[in-house]
Amino acid sequence: MALSVSSSLAESTQNDDNEAEQEEDYLPIPETDEAGPTSLRGVGRFLAQKSARAMLMKCDKNPKICHFKGSPGHYCCKKKCVSYAKDRLNCGKCGHKCKYSEICCKGKCVNPLSDKKHCGGCKTKCRKGSKCVYGMCSYA
């Protein structure tokens, strides 16, 4: 008799747990207005990357706008303010693109994986006698 009572209590607690799990699985989805945004995250990532000020800095009519504070660069290239010293698509001059594995350092395309003067990044020099291998000085 005591055994049957304890087994029935155990079954009832298991049933209560299962019902609670099922209720959590079937929570109603809140209804939204059809006119509202469809994204649950808000603004997309590509829109959040550019500030409104940077989007307004087009230099096709007034190239001097590139000299203002907050400008991405001092030169006007294809209606955009760019930096010839750092921009991979306009390295050293307008339209000069660096190769896939290269970066732009001081207006020159360099490979940071093997360049002794720019090992791993711009202005990172290796010591005398050491080599730059895989972007690290004196590897192995």
mmCIF file of C-alpha atoms in Angstrom:
data_model
loop_
_atom_site.group_PDB
_atom_site.id
_atom_site.type_symbol
_atom_site.label_atom_id
_atom_site.label_comp_id
_atom_site.label_asym_id
_atom_site.label_seq_id
_atom_site.Cartn_x
_atom_site.Cartn_y
_atom_site.Cartn_z
ATOM 1 C CA MET A 1 0.000 0.000 0.000
ATOM 2 C CA ALA A 2 2.763 2.454 0.937
ATOM 3 C CA LEU A 3 4.605 1.523 -2.236
ATOM 4 C CA SER A 4 1.600 2.291 -4.433
ATOM 5 C CA VAL A 5 1.044 5.700 -2.760
ATOM 6 C CA SER A 6 4.669 6.746 -3.278
ATOM 7 C CA SER A 7 4.627 5.641 -6.925
ATOM 8 C CA SER A 8 1.416 7.572 -7.614
ATOM 9 C CA LEU A 9 2.928 10.720 -6.025
ATOM 10 C CA ALA A 10 6.021 10.386 -8.206
ATOM 11 C CA GLU A 11 3.886 10.046 -11.348
ATOM 12 C CA SER A 12 1.800 13.108 -10.477
ATOM 13 C CA THR A 13 4.902 15.305 -9.993
ATOM 14 C CA GLN A 14 6.291 14.091 -13.340
ATOM 15 C CA ASN A 15 3.002 14.939 -15.050
ATOM 16 C CA ASP A 16 3.046 18.439 -13.500
ATOM 17 C CA ASP A 17 6.600 18.984 -14.786
ATOM 18 C CA ASN A 18 5.632 17.825 -18.296
ATOM 19 C CA GLU A 19 2.613 20.149 -18.359
ATOM 20 C CA ALA A 20 4.796 23.113 -17.307
ATOM 21 C CA GLU A 21 7.292 22.337 -20.090
ATOM 22 C CA GLN A 22 4.489 22.096 -22.642
ATOM 23 C CA GLU A 23 3.089 25.468 -21.540
ATOM 24 C CA GLU A 24 6.502 27.089 -22.051
ATOM 25 C CA ASP A 25 6.737 25.594 -25.542
ATOM 26 C CA TYR A 26 3.412 27.068 -26.632
ATOM 27 C CA LEU A 27 3.719 30.674 -25.477
ATOM 28 C CA PRO A 28 1.731 33.002 -27.728
ATOM 29 C CA ILE A 29 3.691 35.201 -30.133
ATOM 30 C CA PRO A 30 2.879 38.881 -29.644
ATOM 31 C CA GLU A 31 1.020 40.398 -32.562
ATOM 32 C CA THR A 32 2.644 43.292 -34.402
ATOM 33 C CA ASP A 33 1.261 46.034 -36.581
ATOM 34 C CA GLU A 34 1.587 45.377 -40.279
ATOM 35 C CA ALA A 35 2.907 48.895 -40.850
ATOM 36 C CA GLY A 36 5.743 48.476 -38.297
ATOM 37 C CA PRO A 37 9.247 47.169 -38.981
ATOM 38 C CA THR A 38 9.560 43.480 -39.752
ATOM 39 C CA SER A 39 13.039 43.074 -38.238
ATOM 40 C CA LEU A 40 13.196 42.169 -34.570
ATOM 41 C CA ARG A 41 16.741 43.527 -34.281
ATOM 42 C CA GLY A 42 16.032 47.022 -35.541
ATOM 43 C CA VAL A 43 18.566 48.654 -37.844
ATOM 44 C CA GLY A 44 20.578 46.337 -40.064
ATOM 45 C CA ARG A 45 24.328 45.982 -39.556
ATOM 46 C CA PHE A 46 25.288 47.619 -42.851
ATOM 47 C CA LEU A 47 23.307 50.751 -41.973
ATOM 48 C CA ALA A 48 24.787 50.990 -38.491
ATOM 49 C CA GLN A 49 28.372 50.972 -39.782
ATOM 50 C CA LYS A 50 28.245 54.377 -41.419
ATOM 51 C CA SER A 51 27.481 57.512 -39.485
ATOM 52 C CA ALA A 52 25.129 60.068 -40.972
ATOM 53 C CA ARG A 53 27.980 62.574 -41.188
ATOM 54 C CA ALA A 54 30.193 60.196 -43.190
ATOM 55 C CA MET A 55 27.336 59.460 -45.576
ATOM 56 C CA LEU A 56 26.871 63.191 -46.224
ATOM 57 C CA MET A 57 30.581 63.812 -47.006
ATOM 58 C CA LYS A 58 30.485 63.722 -50.786
ATOM 59 C CA CYS A 59 33.145 65.861 -52.362
ATOM 60 C CA ASP A 60 32.061 65.934 -56.005
ATOM 61 C CA LYS A 61 30.901 69.570 -55.843
ATOM 62 C CA ASN A 62 33.213 70.860 -53.096
ATOM 63 C CA PRO A 63 36.547 69.011 -52.643
ATOM 64 C CA LYS A 64 37.469 71.207 -49.650
ATOM 65 C CA ILE A 65 34.907 69.326 -47.558
ATOM 66 C CA CYS A 66 37.513 66.565 -47.130
ATOM 67 C CA HIS A 67 39.671 68.874 -44.990
ATOM 68 C CA PHE A 68 37.025 69.221 -42.255
ATOM 69 C CA LYS A 69 37.379 67.516 -38.888
ATOM 70 C CA GLY A 70 35.878 64.018 -38.895
ATOM 71 C CA SER A 71 36.540 63.424 -42.575
ATOM 72 C CA PRO A 72 37.819 59.932 -43.477
ATOM 73 C CA GLY A 73 40.626 61.494 -45.531
ATOM 74 C CA HIS A 74 41.933 64.715 -47.079
ATOM 75 C CA TYR A 75 41.636 63.723 -50.752
ATOM 76 C CA CYS A 76 38.596 63.591 -53.012
ATOM 77 C CA CYS A 77 38.451 60.412 -55.106
ATOM 78 C CA LYS A 78 35.344 59.268 -56.998
ATOM 79 C CA LYS A 79 33.063 61.588 -54.994
ATOM 80 C CA LYS A 80 34.374 60.269 -51.633
ATOM 81 C CA CYS A 81 36.884 61.617 -49.139
ATOM 82 C CA VAL A 82 39.745 59.116 -48.823
ATOM 83 C CA SER A 83 43.158 58.820 -47.187
ATOM 84 C CA TYR A 84 45.914 57.926 -49.647
ATOM 85 C CA ALA A 85 48.081 56.774 -46.717
ATOM 86 C CA LYS A 86 45.713 54.063 -45.362
ATOM 87 C CA ASP A 87 42.968 53.268 -47.889
ATOM 88 C CA ARG A 88 43.520 49.882 -49.631
ATOM 89 C CA LEU A 89 41.369 50.956 -52.593
ATOM 90 C CA ASN A 90 43.222 54.267 -53.073
ATOM 91 C CA CYS A 91 46.756 53.623 -51.848
ATOM 92 C CA GLY A 92 49.135 56.451 -52.762
ATOM 93 C CA LYS A 93 46.810 57.806 -55.455
ATOM 94 C CA CYS A 94 43.185 57.683 -56.537
ATOM 95 C CA GLY A 95 42.143 54.255 -57.807
ATOM 96 C CA HIS A 96 45.365 52.366 -56.951
ATOM 97 C CA LYS A 97 44.200 49.114 -55.327
ATOM 98 C CA CYS A 98 46.358 46.892 -53.144
ATOM 99 C CA LYS A 99 46.378 43.139 -53.752
ATOM 100 C CA TYR A 100 44.250 40.878 -51.555
ATOM 101 C CA SER A 101 47.062 40.010 -49.117
ATOM 102 C CA GLU A 102 48.433 43.572 -48.945
ATOM 103 C CA ILE A 103 47.622 46.595 -46.788
ATOM 104 C CA CYS A 104 48.289 50.279 -47.404
ATOM 105 C CA CYS A 105 51.033 51.788 -45.217
ATOM 106 C CA LYS A 106 52.111 55.386 -45.844
ATOM 107 C CA GLY A 107 50.732 55.272 -49.392
ATOM 108 C CA LYS A 108 52.476 52.026 -50.409
ATOM 109 C CA CYS A 109 51.008 48.544 -50.735
ATOM 110 C CA VAL A 110 52.914 46.115 -48.494
ATOM 111 C CA ASN A 111 52.484 42.487 -47.466
ATOM 112 C CA PRO A 112 52.365 42.403 -43.631
ATOM 113 C CA LEU A 113 53.118 38.676 -43.633
ATOM 114 C CA SER A 114 56.631 39.106 -45.064
ATOM 115 C CA ASP A 115 57.640 42.811 -45.061
ATOM 116 C CA LYS A 116 60.409 43.552 -42.489
ATOM 117 C CA LYS A 117 59.376 47.203 -42.073
ATOM 118 C CA HIS A 118 55.657 46.429 -41.677
ATOM 119 C CA CYS A 119 55.620 42.950 -40.101
ATOM 120 C CA GLY A 120 52.077 42.144 -38.945
ATOM 121 C CA GLY A 121 50.945 45.744 -39.461
ATOM 122 C CA CYS A 122 52.048 49.229 -40.422
ATOM 123 C CA LYS A 123 55.213 50.579 -38.743
ATOM 124 C CA THR A 124 56.060 47.278 -36.998
ATOM 125 C CA LYS A 125 59.759 46.769 -37.770
ATOM 126 C CA CYS A 126 61.698 43.583 -37.155
ATOM 127 C CA ARG A 127 65.069 43.766 -35.395
ATOM 128 C CA LYS A 128 68.252 43.667 -37.411
ATOM 129 C CA GLY A 129 69.019 40.144 -38.606
ATOM 130 C CA SER A 130 65.506 38.779 -38.043
ATOM 131 C CA LYS A 131 62.985 37.891 -40.728
ATOM 132 C CA CYS A 132 59.261 38.517 -40.983
ATOM 133 C CA VAL A 133 57.441 35.213 -41.376
ATOM 134 C CA TYR A 134 53.637 34.959 -41.226
ATOM 135 C CA GLY A 135 53.449 38.458 -39.766
ATOM 136 C CA MET A 136 55.793 37.685 -36.859
ATOM 137 C CA CYS A 137 59.437 38.668 -36.446
ATOM 138 C CA SER A 138 61.908 35.779 -36.002
ATOM 139 C CA TYR A 139 59.271 33.066 -36.132
ATOM 140 C CA ALA A 140 60.541 29.660 -34.918
#
